[in-house]
C-alpha cells in the first residue's frame, strides 16, 4: 500500500511542529543529501513549454529510493483562481518499484525552496548580514522572509512588488508571524536593494527581465536569484553575473533554465554541493559579490519527501491508499477486475 499526504496533512505538520522547526529540519535534510551528491543518478528536469507556462517532471534516485516531482509554472493562473505553481511527488522503492509515498508538493515546494536558499546563504552570504531585500512578494515570499529571519538572523526585510496588493499581503502575514522582523515597503527595486546585505528575487513572470542591474550592486552583497527558472525567464542583468562569483545546484540544468542561460558556455560556476563538502570555497572575502542562481533541483524534492514521510510517521498522519492493486496471485492482474463485482455486492449487503 501507499501512504498519501494531502495539503491538510502538510498544514497539520507545520501547525504542530511550527514553521521554523520544519524549515530547520528541511535545511538539514537537503544538506545531508547534497553532501552525498555522487551517490545520486541525476538529470535536468523534463519540461513541456507552452505560450503561457510550463509543466515539468523532476526525477532523481540513489541505490535505495527513486523520486519524482510533477510541477507546473503558469503565471496567468492567479487570474483564474489557481496557484501559479502546483505540484505533487512520489517516493518509490528501487528494489521493487513500489510507490511508497504520494504527497502534495505545492506547499512543500515553497518550504524546500526557502530552505535551499538559507542553506546556500550560510556559505555564500556575509556572516554579519542582517538586512534582506525581497523583490517579488507573491506566493513564495513569506517562506523566504521567515526562513532568513528565523534561521539566518535577518532583522530587516525591504519589500517591493509591481503589485502593491502583493506587498500588503506579505507585510500583513509577516507582522503576525514574525513581529520582531522589521518590514519596510519600498517604492521600487532600487530603493529596496539600497542598503541590503542579501537580495532575494522571486518573481513569477515568464520573461527575460532585468530586475537587478549592475548599478544596484555593492561590495559584499549576496544575491539569491530564485525566480529565473526556465528558458526565456531571467531576473538578473548579465553583467550582475559577470561581476560575481556564481553558484548553482546542478550546472547542466541551470545553464538551460537559470539566469546563467545568458552567459557563454565557458563562464565558470560552482555547484553548491562542492562548497558544502569542502571541495570548493564559498565566499572568500567580505567584499566579494556572490550569486546563488537557484532554479530548484530534484534532489531537494527527494529530501522534502523524506522529511514529510518522517514527520507524518512521527505525528500519525497520512492515509493508506490502494494506488496499486493488491493481488492474491501477482501473475493474475485480470482476476482483480473479475473480483470487483463480488466485492461490490458484499459492500451493498
XYZ file of C-alpha atoms in Angstrom, residues 92-320:
229
model
C 9.365 4.618 -4.651
C 11.453 1.635 -3.630
C 14.243 0.980 -6.147
C 14.355 -2.782 -5.492
C 10.673 -3.355 -6.313
C 9.457 -0.137 -7.970
C 6.639 0.044 -5.419
C 5.446 3.625 -4.755
C 5.650 4.108 -1.002
C 4.617 7.768 -0.706
C 2.401 10.088 -2.762
C 2.390 13.628 -1.444
C 1.328 17.150 -2.269
C 4.328 19.351 -3.015
C 2.779 22.763 -3.681
C 3.084 23.988 -0.100
C 6.169 21.867 0.398
C 7.988 23.295 -2.631
C 7.785 26.776 -1.099
C 9.256 25.422 2.142
C 12.054 23.473 0.435
C 12.931 26.414 -1.829
C 13.285 28.724 1.161
C 15.333 26.098 2.985
C 17.666 25.710 -0.009
C 18.092 29.495 -0.142
C 19.138 29.539 3.509
C 21.478 26.580 3.052
C 23.261 28.419 0.225
C 23.326 31.749 2.095
C 25.041 30.116 5.091
C 28.153 29.584 2.986
C 27.769 32.441 0.484
C 26.440 35.472 2.394
C 28.483 37.543 4.844
C 28.174 36.305 8.408
C 27.054 39.749 9.575
C 24.194 40.009 7.032
C 21.106 41.381 8.781
C 19.092 43.112 6.024
C 17.405 41.478 3.031
C 15.602 42.973 0.037
C 12.753 40.793 -1.225
C 11.794 41.593 -4.816
C 8.603 39.774 -5.775
C 6.070 39.416 -2.955
C 3.949 36.568 -4.252
C 3.230 33.036 -3.062
C 6.780 32.071 -2.010
C 7.789 35.360 -0.400
C 6.600 34.654 3.163
C 8.579 31.422 3.251
C 11.753 33.155 2.071
C 11.403 36.023 4.569
C 10.621 33.771 7.531
C 13.378 31.280 6.705
C 16.018 34.016 6.548
C 14.660 35.649 9.707
C 14.470 32.520 11.853
C 17.470 30.604 10.516
C 19.932 33.261 9.341
C 19.275 36.165 11.710
C 17.831 38.638 9.193
C 16.383 41.531 11.205
C 15.009 43.765 8.425
C 13.310 42.894 5.158
C 12.741 45.511 2.439
C 9.810 44.721 0.142
C 8.903 45.604 -3.430
C 6.467 44.162 -5.961
C 4.908 45.710 -9.049
C 1.569 44.683 -7.486
C 1.096 46.734 -4.274
C -1.572 44.279 -3.086
C 1.025 41.507 -3.000
C 3.255 43.623 -0.757
C 0.311 44.442 1.515
C -0.460 40.732 1.817
C 3.155 39.868 2.617
C 3.591 42.667 5.158
C 0.405 41.629 6.945
C 1.479 37.987 7.171
C 4.950 38.888 8.408
C 3.543 41.189 11.089
C 1.621 38.255 12.520
C 4.241 35.543 12.047
C 7.415 37.456 12.965
C 6.680 40.620 14.969
C 10.397 41.152 15.681
C 11.185 41.392 11.965
C 11.322 44.990 10.685
C 9.328 45.273 7.454
C 9.842 48.229 5.082
C 7.718 48.843 1.987
C 9.762 50.365 -0.835
C 8.734 52.319 -3.923
C 10.902 50.425 -6.391
C 13.577 47.758 -6.732
C 16.450 50.218 -6.376
C 15.026 51.548 -3.124
C 14.561 48.057 -1.713
C 18.070 46.930 -2.681
C 19.755 50.037 -1.286
C 21.424 49.053 1.997
C 20.560 45.343 1.718
C 23.139 42.684 2.583
C 21.141 39.973 0.774
C 18.870 40.443 -2.229
C 16.277 37.753 -2.985
C 14.466 37.919 -6.322
C 11.412 35.673 -6.589
C 9.248 36.962 -9.427
C 6.793 34.927 -11.492
C 6.544 36.428 -14.992
C 7.941 34.210 -17.754
C 10.069 36.867 -19.442
C 13.673 37.914 -19.923
C 13.588 40.585 -17.213
C 16.462 42.587 -15.740
C 15.112 43.206 -12.259
C 18.559 43.585 -10.724
C 21.034 45.760 -12.657
C 24.782 46.381 -12.193
C 24.289 49.858 -10.725
C 22.494 48.289 -7.740
C 25.463 46.119 -6.737
C 27.619 46.919 -3.721
C 30.673 45.036 -2.434
C 29.797 42.122 -0.152
C 26.240 41.645 -1.450
C 24.766 38.160 -1.751
C 22.090 37.658 -4.415
C 19.599 34.829 -4.056
C 18.094 34.535 -7.548
C 15.055 32.275 -7.227
C 12.619 33.348 -9.944
C 14.666 32.696 -13.098
C 13.831 29.023 -13.507
C 13.024 28.196 -17.135
C 14.303 29.002 -20.628
C 13.456 32.567 -21.583
C 12.932 33.663 -17.964
C 15.587 35.727 -16.183
C 15.805 38.279 -13.365
C 19.442 39.420 -13.333
C 21.278 41.593 -15.852
C 24.084 39.502 -17.360
C 26.673 41.988 -16.013
C 25.492 41.139 -12.474
C 26.643 37.570 -13.108
C 29.846 38.745 -14.750
C 30.829 40.731 -11.645
C 30.003 37.954 -9.160
C 31.084 34.519 -8.052
C 28.184 32.341 -9.225
C 26.953 29.165 -7.526
C 24.337 26.719 -8.817
C 22.592 23.481 -7.891
C 23.053 21.232 -10.961
C 25.055 23.020 -13.656
C 23.583 21.251 -16.729
C 20.079 22.297 -15.670
C 20.963 25.840 -14.618
C 22.684 26.582 -17.939
C 19.348 25.874 -19.654
C 16.953 27.456 -17.182
C 18.665 29.876 -14.823
C 19.983 33.389 -15.220
C 23.098 31.527 -16.318
C 21.392 30.923 -19.699
C 22.595 34.425 -20.659
C 26.258 33.565 -20.234
C 28.721 31.757 -22.546
C 29.254 28.035 -22.074
C 32.722 28.568 -20.582
C 31.520 31.001 -17.891
C 32.740 29.485 -14.616
C 30.278 28.452 -11.885
C 30.491 26.254 -8.793
C 27.935 23.629 -7.787
C 26.700 24.083 -4.221
C 27.415 20.502 -3.137
C 31.130 21.108 -3.691
C 31.072 24.024 -1.250
C 29.105 22.052 1.353
C 31.597 19.159 1.218
C 34.656 21.418 1.287
C 35.691 20.526 -2.263
C 35.412 24.196 -3.329
C 35.357 27.519 -1.463
C 32.185 29.525 -0.905
C 32.529 33.211 -0.030
C 36.224 34.058 0.107
C 36.180 37.780 1.001
C 33.812 40.165 2.758
C 33.742 42.431 -0.313
C 33.019 39.590 -2.757
C 29.658 39.636 -4.593
C 28.051 36.194 -4.672
C 25.078 34.888 -6.646
C 23.105 31.713 -5.979
C 21.363 31.077 -9.307
C 18.666 28.823 -7.880
C 16.312 27.025 -10.275
C 15.178 24.208 -7.977
C 16.573 20.701 -8.385
C 15.020 17.246 -7.999
C 17.326 16.267 -5.136
C 15.717 18.969 -2.972
C 12.304 17.401 -3.596
C 13.677 13.976 -2.697
C 14.877 15.478 0.589
C 11.498 17.124 1.133
C 9.621 13.865 0.535
C 11.889 12.082 3.029
C 11.155 14.760 5.611
C 7.396 14.612 5.021
C 7.426 10.840 5.400
C 9.334 11.077 8.676
C 7.186 13.882 10.098
C 3.969 12.110 9.108
C 5.176 8.930 10.786
C 6.040 10.814 13.977
C 2.628 12.513 14.091
C 0.470 9.634 12.846
C -0.644 11.480 9.712
C -1.445 10.242 6.221
C -3.845 7.800 4.637
C -3.088 4.374 3.228
